[in-house]
Amino acid sequence: LDNLFEPAEILDQSQNEMARDIGAEKLFYTVGGSSSGVLAMLSLFRGKKVLMARDFHMSAAHAIELFDIQPIFIYPESPAISGVISAKAVKSILESEADIAAVYLTYPNYYGFCVDLCAITKIAHKKKIPVLVDGAHSACFPYSDFLPTSPAEAGVDAWVVSTHKTLPAMNQSGYVAVGKQSLISTESVKEVLNHFVTTSPSYPILASIDFAKDYMAKRGRRKIEKLFYAIVEYSKKIDDLPGFNVIKQAQKNEPKDILKWVIDFSGGGWRATEIKKALHKKRIYAEMIDSQVMLFLLSSADRKKSLKKVYRVLKKQSVTGKTVKEETKPLIEEAIWGKPVSEETVWIDLANSAGKTAAKAVAVYPPGVPVILKGQKITSSVIDGIKLARYEGLALVGLKEALIKVYADK
C-alpha cells in the first residue's frame, strides 16, 4: 500500500494524478485535514514576519504561538460576513513594512467570499514574497467554471485543502499542494509536513481521497453544473419569502462560492434555536446556524430535491411583512497586545475580563476563527460577541463554561 512518508508506488501515482487534475506542481496527502497542513506551511517561516489576513482559522493562531511568528495582521474591510481584505491594502503594507517573509490568506472565507487572489499573488510575487493559502473550503474550485479561481490558477505558492469538506472523501482527509513556479520548494513542504502527520496514517482515509479524485475528474464538473442551476432557482424562491434572503455576492464584486448557501433569517426576528428546530423536524442539518444566518455546505453529492426540502421548511416559517436588516457580524477587532506582568494564568469570569490580557485564544466553532488571540487585550465588544454566541447555543473553544483564561496581575 506504499508509504505516505516516502511514496513511490500507488500513493505517489494517486498524488501525481490529483496534482495534474488541479494544476499543481506537486501534492501531498494528509490524514490531519487542513490543520496539519497549515502548521506545516507556517513552520517554514519560524521567527519571521508574516502578513496574515485576520479571518484565519484557529490552526493559524496555534502556528503563531508554536513558531514564534511575527504576525502583521490585515483586517477585512467590513465586519459583515462578506468582508474580505483588499489587494490594495496588501500592497500598501508590503510597501511600508520591511522584511515580510510571506503572505497568508484564507480562501474562501467560511461563508464562501473570496479575496482577489490573482491580484494579491501578483503583488506579492513582484517582491519575491510567497503566498500561502488556507484553501480548506476550495476543494471543488478546480472542477467548475461556476466557482472562483482555484489557488493553482492564481499562481499561489503553497496551499492546503480539506478534501472532506466538499469532495466525497472521509473526515480528516486533505492535501497540501505546491504551485508551479513556486517560490517554495516541494521538498521543503514535504519535509515539514512529515513533522505534523502520524507515522501510522489511515489507509481507508487515503483510499477515500483517491476515490474523490476519480469521482471529481469523471463526474464532478457535470454534477456541479446541475447543482448551480438548482441553487439559482431556489435562491430566487427563498428571496421571495418574507423574512429570508440568500446572500449571494460580496462587496465590490469579489467572487462568491455558490456551494456555500448562506441564508439570512434576521429579517424575520427568529432565534437560531427556532430555525434549527424547524429544520431538524424534517431531518435537515445545516453546517452552521448563528444568530443571523444559516449556512448549508453543498457539494456535488447534493441534488435539487435537497434544496427544495429546505425551501419548504422555510416557507412554513416565513412571516408577513418582510423586513430588511443590515448584514452584521461580531467584529474581529484589531489586536491590542498586552504585556502581562506575570506568566501566571488564572481562569476568571468572562463578564469581568475587560482590560485583561487573554492567555488562550477563543473561537466560535464553526467557523473556528478566533475572536480573541493569546496576548490580546480583552474588550467589552469581544465579551458581548462571546456572550451572544453562548446565548444562541453556539459551540466555543478556549472557554471553560463562562470562564476565560487570562494572565494574572501581580
CSV table of C-alpha atoms in Angstrom, one decimal:
chain,number,residue,atom,x,y,z
A,1,LEU,CA,0.0,0.0,0.0
A,2,ASP,CA,3.1,2.3,-0.3
A,3,ASN,CA,4.5,4.6,2.4
A,4,LEU,CA,2.9,8.0,2.9
A,5,PHE,CA,6.2,9.5,4.2
A,6,GLU,CA,8.1,8.3,1.1
A,7,PRO,CA,5.5,7.4,-1.5
A,8,ALA,CA,7.0,5.6,-4.5
A,9,GLU,CA,4.1,3.4,-5.8
A,10,ILE,CA,0.3,3.7,-5.6
A,11,LEU,CA,0.2,6.7,-3.3
A,12,ASP,CA,2.8,8.6,-5.4
A,13,GLN,CA,0.7,7.8,-8.5
A,14,SER,CA,-2.5,9.0,-6.9
A,15,GLN,CA,-0.9,12.2,-5.6
A,16,ASN,CA,0.6,12.9,-9.0
A,17,GLU,CA,-2.8,12.4,-10.7
A,18,MET,CA,-4.6,14.8,-8.4
A,19,ALA,CA,-1.8,17.4,-8.8
A,20,ARG,CA,-2.3,17.1,-12.6
A,21,ASP,CA,-6.1,17.5,-12.2
A,22,ILE,CA,-5.9,20.6,-10.1
A,23,GLY,CA,-3.0,22.2,-11.8
A,24,ALA,CA,-0.4,21.9,-9.0
A,25,GLU,CA,3.3,21.1,-9.4
A,26,LYS,CA,3.2,18.6,-6.6
A,27,LEU,CA,0.7,17.5,-4.0
A,28,PHE,CA,0.9,15.6,-0.7
A,29,TYR,CA,-2.0,13.8,1.0
A,30,THR,CA,-2.6,14.3,4.7
A,31,VAL,CA,-4.9,12.5,7.2
A,32,GLY,CA,-4.8,15.5,9.5
A,33,GLY,CA,-7.2,17.7,7.5
A,34,SER,CA,-6.1,21.2,6.7
A,35,SER,CA,-4.9,22.0,10.2
A,36,SER,CA,-1.8,19.8,9.9
A,37,GLY,CA,-1.1,21.5,6.5
A,38,VAL,CA,-1.5,25.0,8.0
A,39,LEU,CA,1.0,24.1,10.7
A,40,ALA,CA,3.4,22.6,8.2
A,41,MET,CA,3.3,25.6,5.8
A,42,LEU,CA,3.7,28.2,8.5
A,43,SER,CA,6.5,26.3,10.2
A,44,LEU,CA,8.6,27.2,7.2
A,45,PHE,CA,8.5,30.8,8.4
A,46,ARG,CA,9.5,30.3,12.0
A,47,GLY,CA,10.5,33.6,13.8
A,48,LYS,CA,9.7,35.6,10.7
A,49,LYS,CA,7.2,38.3,9.8
A,50,VAL,CA,4.1,37.0,8.0
A,51,LEU,CA,1.4,39.2,6.7
A,52,MET,CA,-1.8,37.4,7.8
A,53,ALA,CA,-5.4,38.1,6.9
A,54,ARG,CA,-7.1,38.1,10.3
A,55,ASP,CA,-10.0,35.9,9.4
A,56,PHE,CA,-7.8,32.9,9.8
A,57,HIS,CA,-8.6,29.5,11.5
A,58,MET,CA,-7.5,28.5,15.0
A,59,SER,CA,-4.8,26.4,13.4
A,60,ALA,CA,-3.0,29.5,12.2
A,61,ALA,CA,-3.3,31.0,15.8
A,62,HIS,CA,-1.6,27.9,17.1
A,63,ALA,CA,1.2,28.2,14.5
A,64,ILE,CA,1.9,31.8,15.5
A,65,GLU,CA,2.4,30.6,19.1
A,66,LEU,CA,4.3,27.5,18.3
A,67,PHE,CA,6.8,29.0,15.7
A,68,ASP,CA,7.2,32.5,17.2
A,69,ILE,CA,5.9,34.0,14.0
A,70,GLN,CA,5.7,37.8,14.0
A,71,PRO,CA,2.2,38.4,12.5
A,72,ILE,CA,1.3,41.6,10.7
A,73,PHE,CA,-2.4,41.5,10.7
A,74,ILE,CA,-4.6,42.8,7.9
A,75,TYR,CA,-8.3,43.1,8.6
A,76,PRO,CA,-11.4,42.6,6.4
A,77,GLU,CA,-12.7,45.9,5.2
A,78,SER,CA,-16.2,45.2,6.6
A,79,PRO,CA,-17.3,43.3,9.7
A,80,ALA,CA,-20.1,41.7,7.7
A,81,ILE,CA,-19.7,38.0,6.6
A,82,SER,CA,-18.9,39.2,3.1
A,83,GLY,CA,-16.0,41.3,4.3
A,84,VAL,CA,-12.6,40.3,2.9
A,85,ILE,CA,-9.2,42.1,2.7
A,86,SER,CA,-8.4,44.1,-0.4
A,87,ALA,CA,-5.4,43.8,-2.8
A,88,LYS,CA,-4.8,47.5,-2.3
A,89,ALA,CA,-4.4,47.1,1.4
A,90,VAL,CA,-2.0,44.2,0.9
A,91,LYS,CA,0.1,46.3,-1.5
A,92,SER,CA,0.2,49.2,0.9
A,93,ILE,CA,1.5,47.0,3.8
A,94,LEU,CA,4.1,45.2,1.7
A,95,GLU,CA,5.4,48.6,0.5
A,96,SER,CA,5.6,50.1,4.0
A,97,GLU,CA,6.6,47.1,6.2
A,98,ALA,CA,10.1,45.7,5.8
A,99,ASP,CA,11.2,42.0,6.0
A,100,ILE,CA,7.8,40.4,5.4
A,101,ALA,CA,8.6,36.8,4.5
A,102,ALA,CA,5.2,35.5,3.4
A,103,VAL,CA,1.6,36.4,2.8
A,104,TYR,CA,-1.0,34.1,4.4
A,105,LEU,CA,-4.7,34.2,3.3
A,106,THR,CA,-7.9,32.3,3.8
A,107,TYR,CA,-9.6,31.5,0.5
A,108,PRO,CA,-12.6,31.4,0.5
A,109,ASN,CA,-13.7,32.5,3.9
A,110,TYR,CA,-16.1,30.3,5.8
A,111,TYR,CA,-19.1,31.9,4.1
A,112,GLY,CA,-17.7,31.5,0.6
A,113,PHE,CA,-16.5,35.0,0.0
A,114,CYS,CA,-13.1,35.4,-1.7
A,115,VAL,CA,-10.3,37.8,-1.8
A,116,ASP,CA,-8.9,38.8,-5.2
A,117,LEU,CA,-6.3,36.1,-5.1
A,118,CYS,CA,-4.8,36.7,-8.5
A,119,ALA,CA,-4.1,40.4,-7.8
A,120,ILE,CA,-2.7,39.7,-4.3
A,121,THR,CA,-0.4,36.9,-5.6
A,122,LYS,CA,0.9,39.2,-8.4
A,123,ILE,CA,1.6,42.0,-5.9
A,124,ALA,CA,3.5,39.6,-3.5
A,125,HIS,CA,5.4,37.9,-6.3
A,126,LYS,CA,6.7,41.2,-7.6
A,127,LYS,CA,8.5,41.5,-4.3
A,128,LYS,CA,9.5,37.8,-4.4
A,129,ILE,CA,7.3,37.1,-1.4
A,130,PRO,CA,5.5,33.7,-1.4
A,131,VAL,CA,1.7,33.4,-0.9
A,132,LEU,CA,0.3,30.7,1.4
A,133,VAL,CA,-3.4,29.9,1.3
A,134,ASP,CA,-5.7,28.1,3.7
A,135,GLY,CA,-7.9,26.8,1.0
A,136,ALA,CA,-9.7,24.3,3.2
A,137,HIS,CA,-13.1,25.1,1.5
A,138,SER,CA,-11.7,25.4,-2.0
A,139,ALA,CA,-11.6,21.7,-2.9
A,140,CYS,CA,-14.2,22.0,-5.7
A,141,PHE,CA,-12.8,25.1,-7.3
A,142,PRO,CA,-10.6,23.4,-9.9
A,143,TYR,CA,-13.6,21.4,-11.2
A,144,SER,CA,-16.0,24.0,-12.3
A,145,ASP,CA,-16.2,27.3,-14.2
A,146,PHE,CA,-19.1,28.3,-11.9
A,147,LEU,CA,-16.7,28.5,-8.9
A,148,PRO,CA,-14.0,31.1,-8.1
A,149,THR,CA,-10.5,30.8,-9.5
A,150,SER,CA,-8.5,27.9,-7.9
A,151,PRO,CA,-5.3,28.6,-5.9
A,152,ALA,CA,-3.3,26.8,-8.7
A,153,GLU,CA,-4.8,29.1,-11.4
A,154,ALA,CA,-4.0,32.2,-9.3
A,155,GLY,CA,-0.3,31.1,-9.0
A,156,VAL,CA,-0.3,30.6,-5.3
A,157,ASP,CA,3.0,29.1,-3.9
A,158,ALA,CA,1.5,26.6,-1.4
A,159,TRP,CA,-2.0,25.9,-0.2
A,160,VAL,CA,-3.9,23.4,1.9
A,161,VAL,CA,-7.3,21.8,1.1
A,162,SER,CA,-9.7,19.7,3.2
A,163,THR,CA,-11.0,17.1,0.7
A,164,HIS,CA,-13.6,16.0,3.2
A,165,LYS,CA,-15.5,19.3,3.2
A,166,THR,CA,-16.9,19.4,-0.4
A,167,LEU,CA,-15.5,16.3,-2.0
A,168,PRO,CA,-16.7,12.7,-1.4
A,169,ALA,CA,-13.8,11.8,1.0
A,170,MET,CA,-13.7,10.8,4.6
A,171,ASN,CA,-13.3,13.2,7.5
A,172,GLN,CA,-9.7,14.2,8.3
A,173,SER,CA,-8.6,13.8,4.6
A,174,GLY,CA,-6.8,16.6,2.9
A,175,TYR,CA,-3.7,17.6,1.0
A,176,VAL,CA,-1.0,20.2,0.8
A,177,ALA,CA,-0.2,21.5,-2.7
A,178,VAL,CA,2.8,23.3,-4.2
A,179,GLY,CA,2.2,25.6,-7.2
A,180,LYS,CA,4.0,25.6,-10.5
A,181,GLN,CA,6.9,28.1,-10.4
A,182,SER,CA,6.5,28.3,-6.6
A,183,LEU,CA,8.9,30.3,-4.5
A,184,ILE,CA,8.8,27.4,-2.0
A,185,SER,CA,10.4,24.1,-2.9
A,186,THR,CA,8.4,20.9,-2.9
A,187,GLU,CA,11.0,19.1,-0.9
A,188,SER,CA,10.8,21.6,2.0
A,189,VAL,CA,7.0,21.3,2.1
A,190,LYS,CA,7.2,17.5,2.1
A,191,GLU,CA,9.8,17.5,4.8
A,192,VAL,CA,7.8,19.8,7.2
A,193,LEU,CA,4.5,18.1,6.5
A,194,ASN,CA,6.0,14.8,7.7
A,195,HIS,CA,6.6,16.6,11.1
A,196,PHE,CA,2.9,17.0,11.6
A,197,VAL,CA,1.3,13.8,10.4
A,198,THR,CA,1.1,10.4,12.1
A,199,THR,CA,3.5,7.7,11.2
A,200,SER,CA,0.5,5.3,11.0
A,201,PRO,CA,-1.8,7.0,8.6
A,202,SER,CA,-5.3,5.6,8.0
A,203,TYR,CA,-5.3,3.9,4.6
A,204,PRO,CA,-9.2,3.9,4.4
A,205,ILE,CA,-8.9,7.7,4.6
A,206,LEU,CA,-6.2,7.8,1.9
A,207,ALA,CA,-8.3,5.5,-0.3
A,208,SER,CA,-11.2,7.9,0.1
A,209,ILE,CA,-9.1,10.7,-1.3
A,210,ASP,CA,-8.2,8.5,-4.3
A,211,PHE,CA,-11.9,7.8,-4.8
A,212,ALA,CA,-12.8,11.5,-4.6
A,213,LYS,CA,-10.1,12.3,-7.1
A,214,ASP,CA,-11.5,9.9,-9.7
A,215,TYR,CA,-15.1,10.9,-8.9
A,216,MET,CA,-14.4,14.6,-9.5
A,217,ALA,CA,-12.4,14.0,-12.6
A,218,LYS,CA,-15.1,11.9,-14.2
A,219,ARG,CA,-18.4,13.4,-12.9
A,220,GLY,CA,-17.7,16.4,-10.7
A,221,ARG,CA,-17.9,19.1,-13.3
A,222,ARG,CA,-21.3,17.9,-14.7
A,223,LYS,CA,-22.8,17.5,-11.2
A,224,ILE,CA,-21.7,20.9,-10.0
A,225,GLU,CA,-23.2,22.5,-13.1
A,226,LYS,CA,-26.6,20.9,-12.5
A,227,LEU,CA,-26.4,21.9,-8.8
A,228,PHE,CA,-25.6,25.5,-9.8
A,229,TYR,CA,-28.9,25.9,-11.7
A,230,ALA,CA,-30.8,24.4,-8.8
A,231,ILE,CA,-29.1,26.9,-6.4
A,232,VAL,CA,-30.1,29.8,-8.6
A,233,GLU,CA,-33.7,28.6,-8.8
A,234,TYR,CA,-34.2,28.0,-5.1
A,235,SER,CA,-32.3,31.1,-4.1
A,236,LYS,CA,-34.9,33.2,-6.0
A,237,LYS,CA,-37.7,31.3,-4.4
A,238,ILE,CA,-36.3,31.9,-0.9
A,239,ASP,CA,-35.7,35.6,-1.6
A,240,ASP,CA,-39.4,35.8,-2.2
A,241,LEU,CA,-40.2,34.5,1.3
A,242,PRO,CA,-40.9,37.2,3.9
A,243,GLY,CA,-38.1,37.3,6.4
A,244,PHE,CA,-35.5,35.4,4.4
A,245,ASN,CA,-32.7,36.5,2.0
A,246,VAL,CA,-29.9,34.5,0.3
A,247,ILE,CA,-26.6,36.3,0.5
A,248,LYS,CA,-25.2,35.9,-3.0
A,249,GLN,CA,-22.3,38.3,-3.6
A,250,ALA,CA,-19.5,40.1,-1.8
A,251,GLN,CA,-19.0,43.8,-1.9
A,252,LYS,CA,-17.1,45.3,-4.9
A,253,ASN,CA,-17.8,42.2,-7.0
A,254,GLU,CA,-15.4,39.8,-5.3
A,255,PRO,CA,-16.2,36.2,-6.3
A,256,LYS,CA,-18.5,34.1,-4.1
A,257,ASP,CA,-18.5,30.3,-3.8
A,258,ILE,CA,-22.1,29.2,-4.7
A,259,LEU,CA,-21.6,26.0,-2.8
A,260,LYS,CA,-21.8,28.0,0.5
A,261,TRP,CA,-25.6,28.5,0.5
A,262,VAL,CA,-26.0,31.3,3.1
A,263,ILE,CA,-29.5,32.3,4.1
A,264,ASP,CA,-30.1,35.4,6.2
A,265,PHE,CA,-33.1,34.9,8.5
A,266,SER,CA,-32.6,38.1,10.6
A,267,GLY,CA,-35.4,39.9,8.8
A,268,GLY,CA,-38.0,37.6,10.4
A,269,GLY,CA,-37.0,38.0,14.0
A,270,TRP,CA,-36.3,34.3,14.7
A,271,ARG,CA,-33.8,32.9,17.1
A,272,ALA,CA,-31.3,30.3,15.9
A,273,THR,CA,-32.8,27.7,18.1
A,274,GLU,CA,-36.2,28.2,16.4
A,275,ILE,CA,-34.8,27.8,12.9
A,276,LYS,CA,-32.7,24.8,14.0
A,277,LYS,CA,-35.8,23.1,15.5
A,278,ALA,CA,-37.8,23.6,12.3
A,279,LEU,CA,-35.1,22.1,10.1
A,280,HIS,CA,-34.4,19.2,12.5
A,281,LYS,CA,-38.0,18.2,12.4
A,282,LYS,CA,-37.5,17.4,8.7
A,283,ARG,CA,-34.1,15.8,9.4
A,284,ILE,CA,-32.2,18.7,7.8
A,285,TYR,CA,-28.9,19.6,9.4
A,286,ALA,CA,-27.2,22.8,8.4
A,287,GLU,CA,-23.5,23.2,8.5
A,288,MET,CA,-24.0,26.2,10.8
A,289,ILE,CA,-26.7,28.4,12.2
A,290,ASP,CA,-25.9,31.5,14.2
A,291,SER,CA,-27.9,34.5,15.3
A,292,GLN,CA,-28.5,35.8,11.8
A,293,VAL,CA,-27.7,33.3,9.1
A,294,MET,CA,-27.8,29.6,8.3
A,295,LEU,CA,-25.1,28.0,6.1
A,296,PHE,CA,-25.6,24.9,4.0
A,297,LEU,CA,-22.3,23.4,2.8
A,298,LEU,CA,-23.3,22.0,-0.6
A,299,SER,CA,-21.3,19.6,-2.8
A,300,SER,CA,-21.5,17.6,-6.0
A,301,ALA,CA,-23.4,15.0,-4.0
A,302,ASP,CA,-26.3,17.3,-3.4
A,303,ARG,CA,-29.4,17.3,-5.6
A,304,LYS,CA,-32.2,19.7,-6.4
A,305,LYS,CA,-34.5,17.9,-4.0
A,306,SER,CA,-32.3,18.8,-1.1
A,307,LEU,CA,-32.7,22.5,-1.8
A,308,LYS,CA,-36.4,22.0,-2.3
A,309,LYS,CA,-36.7,20.4,1.1
A,310,VAL,CA,-35.0,23.4,2.7
A,311,TYR,CA,-37.3,25.8,0.8
A,312,ARG,CA,-40.4,24.0,2.0
A,313,VAL,CA,-39.4,24.3,5.7
A,314,LEU,CA,-38.6,28.0,5.4
A,315,LYS,CA,-41.8,28.7,3.5
A,316,LYS,CA,-43.7,27.4,6.5
A,317,GLN,CA,-41.7,29.6,8.8
A,318,SER,CA,-42.0,32.8,6.7
A,319,VAL,CA,-43.8,35.8,8.1
A,320,THR,CA,-45.9,38.6,6.6
A,321,GLY,CA,-44.2,41.9,6.1
A,322,LYS,CA,-40.6,41.1,5.3
A,323,THR,CA,-38.1,43.5,6.9
A,324,VAL,CA,-34.6,44.2,5.8
A,325,LYS,CA,-31.9,44.1,8.3
A,326,GLU,CA,-28.3,45.2,7.7
A,327,GLU,CA,-25.9,42.3,7.5
A,328,THR,CA,-23.6,42.5,10.5
A,329,LYS,CA,-21.4,40.1,12.4
A,330,PRO,CA,-19.4,40.4,15.6
A,331,LEU,CA,-16.2,42.3,14.7
A,332,ILE,CA,-12.8,40.7,14.6
A,333,GLU,CA,-11.2,43.5,16.4
A,334,GLU,CA,-7.8,45.0,15.7
A,335,ALA,CA,-5.4,43.3,18.1
A,336,ILE,CA,-4.4,45.4,21.1
A,337,TRP,CA,-1.5,43.4,22.6
A,338,GLY,CA,-1.0,43.3,26.3
A,339,LYS,CA,2.3,42.9,28.2
A,340,PRO,CA,1.4,40.5,31.1
A,341,VAL,CA,3.2,41.4,34.3
A,342,SER,CA,3.3,37.7,35.2
A,343,GLU,CA,3.4,34.4,33.3
A,344,GLU,CA,0.9,33.1,35.9
A,345,THR,CA,-2.5,32.5,34.4
A,346,VAL,CA,-5.9,32.2,36.0
A,347,TRP,CA,-9.5,31.5,34.9
A,348,ILE,CA,-11.9,34.4,35.6
A,349,ASP,CA,-15.5,35.2,34.9
A,350,LEU,CA,-15.8,36.4,31.3
A,351,ALA,CA,-18.1,39.2,32.4
A,352,ASN,CA,-15.2,40.7,34.5
A,353,SER,CA,-12.4,40.2,32.0
A,354,ALA,CA,-12.4,43.6,30.1
A,355,GLY,CA,-8.9,45.1,30.1
A,356,LYS,CA,-7.3,41.8,31.0
A,357,THR,CA,-4.8,40.0,28.6
A,358,ALA,CA,-6.0,36.7,27.2
A,359,ALA,CA,-3.8,33.7,27.9
A,360,LYS,CA,-5.7,31.5,25.5
A,361,ALA,CA,-7.3,32.0,22.1
A,362,VAL,CA,-11.1,31.8,22.0
A,363,ALA,CA,-13.2,30.9,18.9
A,364,VAL,CA,-16.8,30.2,17.9
A,365,TYR,CA,-16.8,26.8,16.3
A,366,PRO,CA,-17.8,26.7,13.5
A,367,PRO,CA,-16.2,28.6,11.8
A,368,GLY,CA,-13.2,28.4,14.1
A,369,VAL,CA,-12.0,32.0,13.5
A,370,PRO,CA,-10.5,33.3,16.8
A,371,VAL,CA,-12.4,36.3,18.3
A,372,ILE,CA,-9.6,36.8,20.7
A,373,LEU,CA,-5.9,35.7,20.5
A,374,LYS,CA,-3.5,34.8,23.1
A,375,GLY,CA,-1.7,38.0,24.2
A,376,GLN,CA,-4.6,40.2,23.1
A,377,LYS,CA,-6.4,42.7,25.4
A,378,ILE,CA,-10.0,41.7,26.0
A,379,THR,CA,-12.5,44.4,25.2
A,380,SER,CA,-16.2,44.8,26.1
A,381,SER,CA,-17.3,44.3,22.5
A,382,VAL,CA,-15.4,41.0,22.3
A,383,ILE,CA,-17.1,39.9,25.6
A,384,ASP,CA,-20.5,40.9,24.1
A,385,GLY,CA,-19.8,38.9,21.0
A,386,ILE,CA,-18.9,35.8,23.0
A,387,LYS,CA,-22.0,36.2,25.2
A,388,LEU,CA,-24.2,36.4,22.1
A,389,ALA,CA,-22.7,33.2,20.8
A,390,ARG,CA,-23.3,31.5,24.2
A,391,TYR,CA,-26.9,32.8,24.2
A,392,GLU,CA,-27.5,31.3,20.7
A,393,GLY,CA,-26.1,27.9,21.8
A,394,LEU,CA,-23.1,28.0,19.5
A,395,ALA,CA,-20.0,26.0,20.4
A,396,LEU,CA,-17.0,27.8,21.7
A,397,VAL,CA,-13.4,26.6,22.2
A,398,GLY,CA,-11.0,28.2,24.6
A,399,LEU,CA,-13.5,28.9,27.4
A,400,LYS,CA,-14.3,26.8,30.5
A,401,GLU,CA,-18.1,27.3,30.8
A,402,ALA,CA,-18.3,31.1,31.5
A,403,LEU,CA,-14.6,31.4,32.4
A,404,ILE,CA,-11.8,32.8,30.3
A,405,LYS,CA,-8.1,32.2,30.8
A,406,VAL,CA,-6.1,35.4,31.4
A,407,TYR,CA,-2.6,36.4,32.7
A,408,ALA,CA,-2.7,37.2,36.4
A,409,ASP,CA,-2.0,40.6,37.8
A,410,LYS,CA,0.9,40.9,40.3
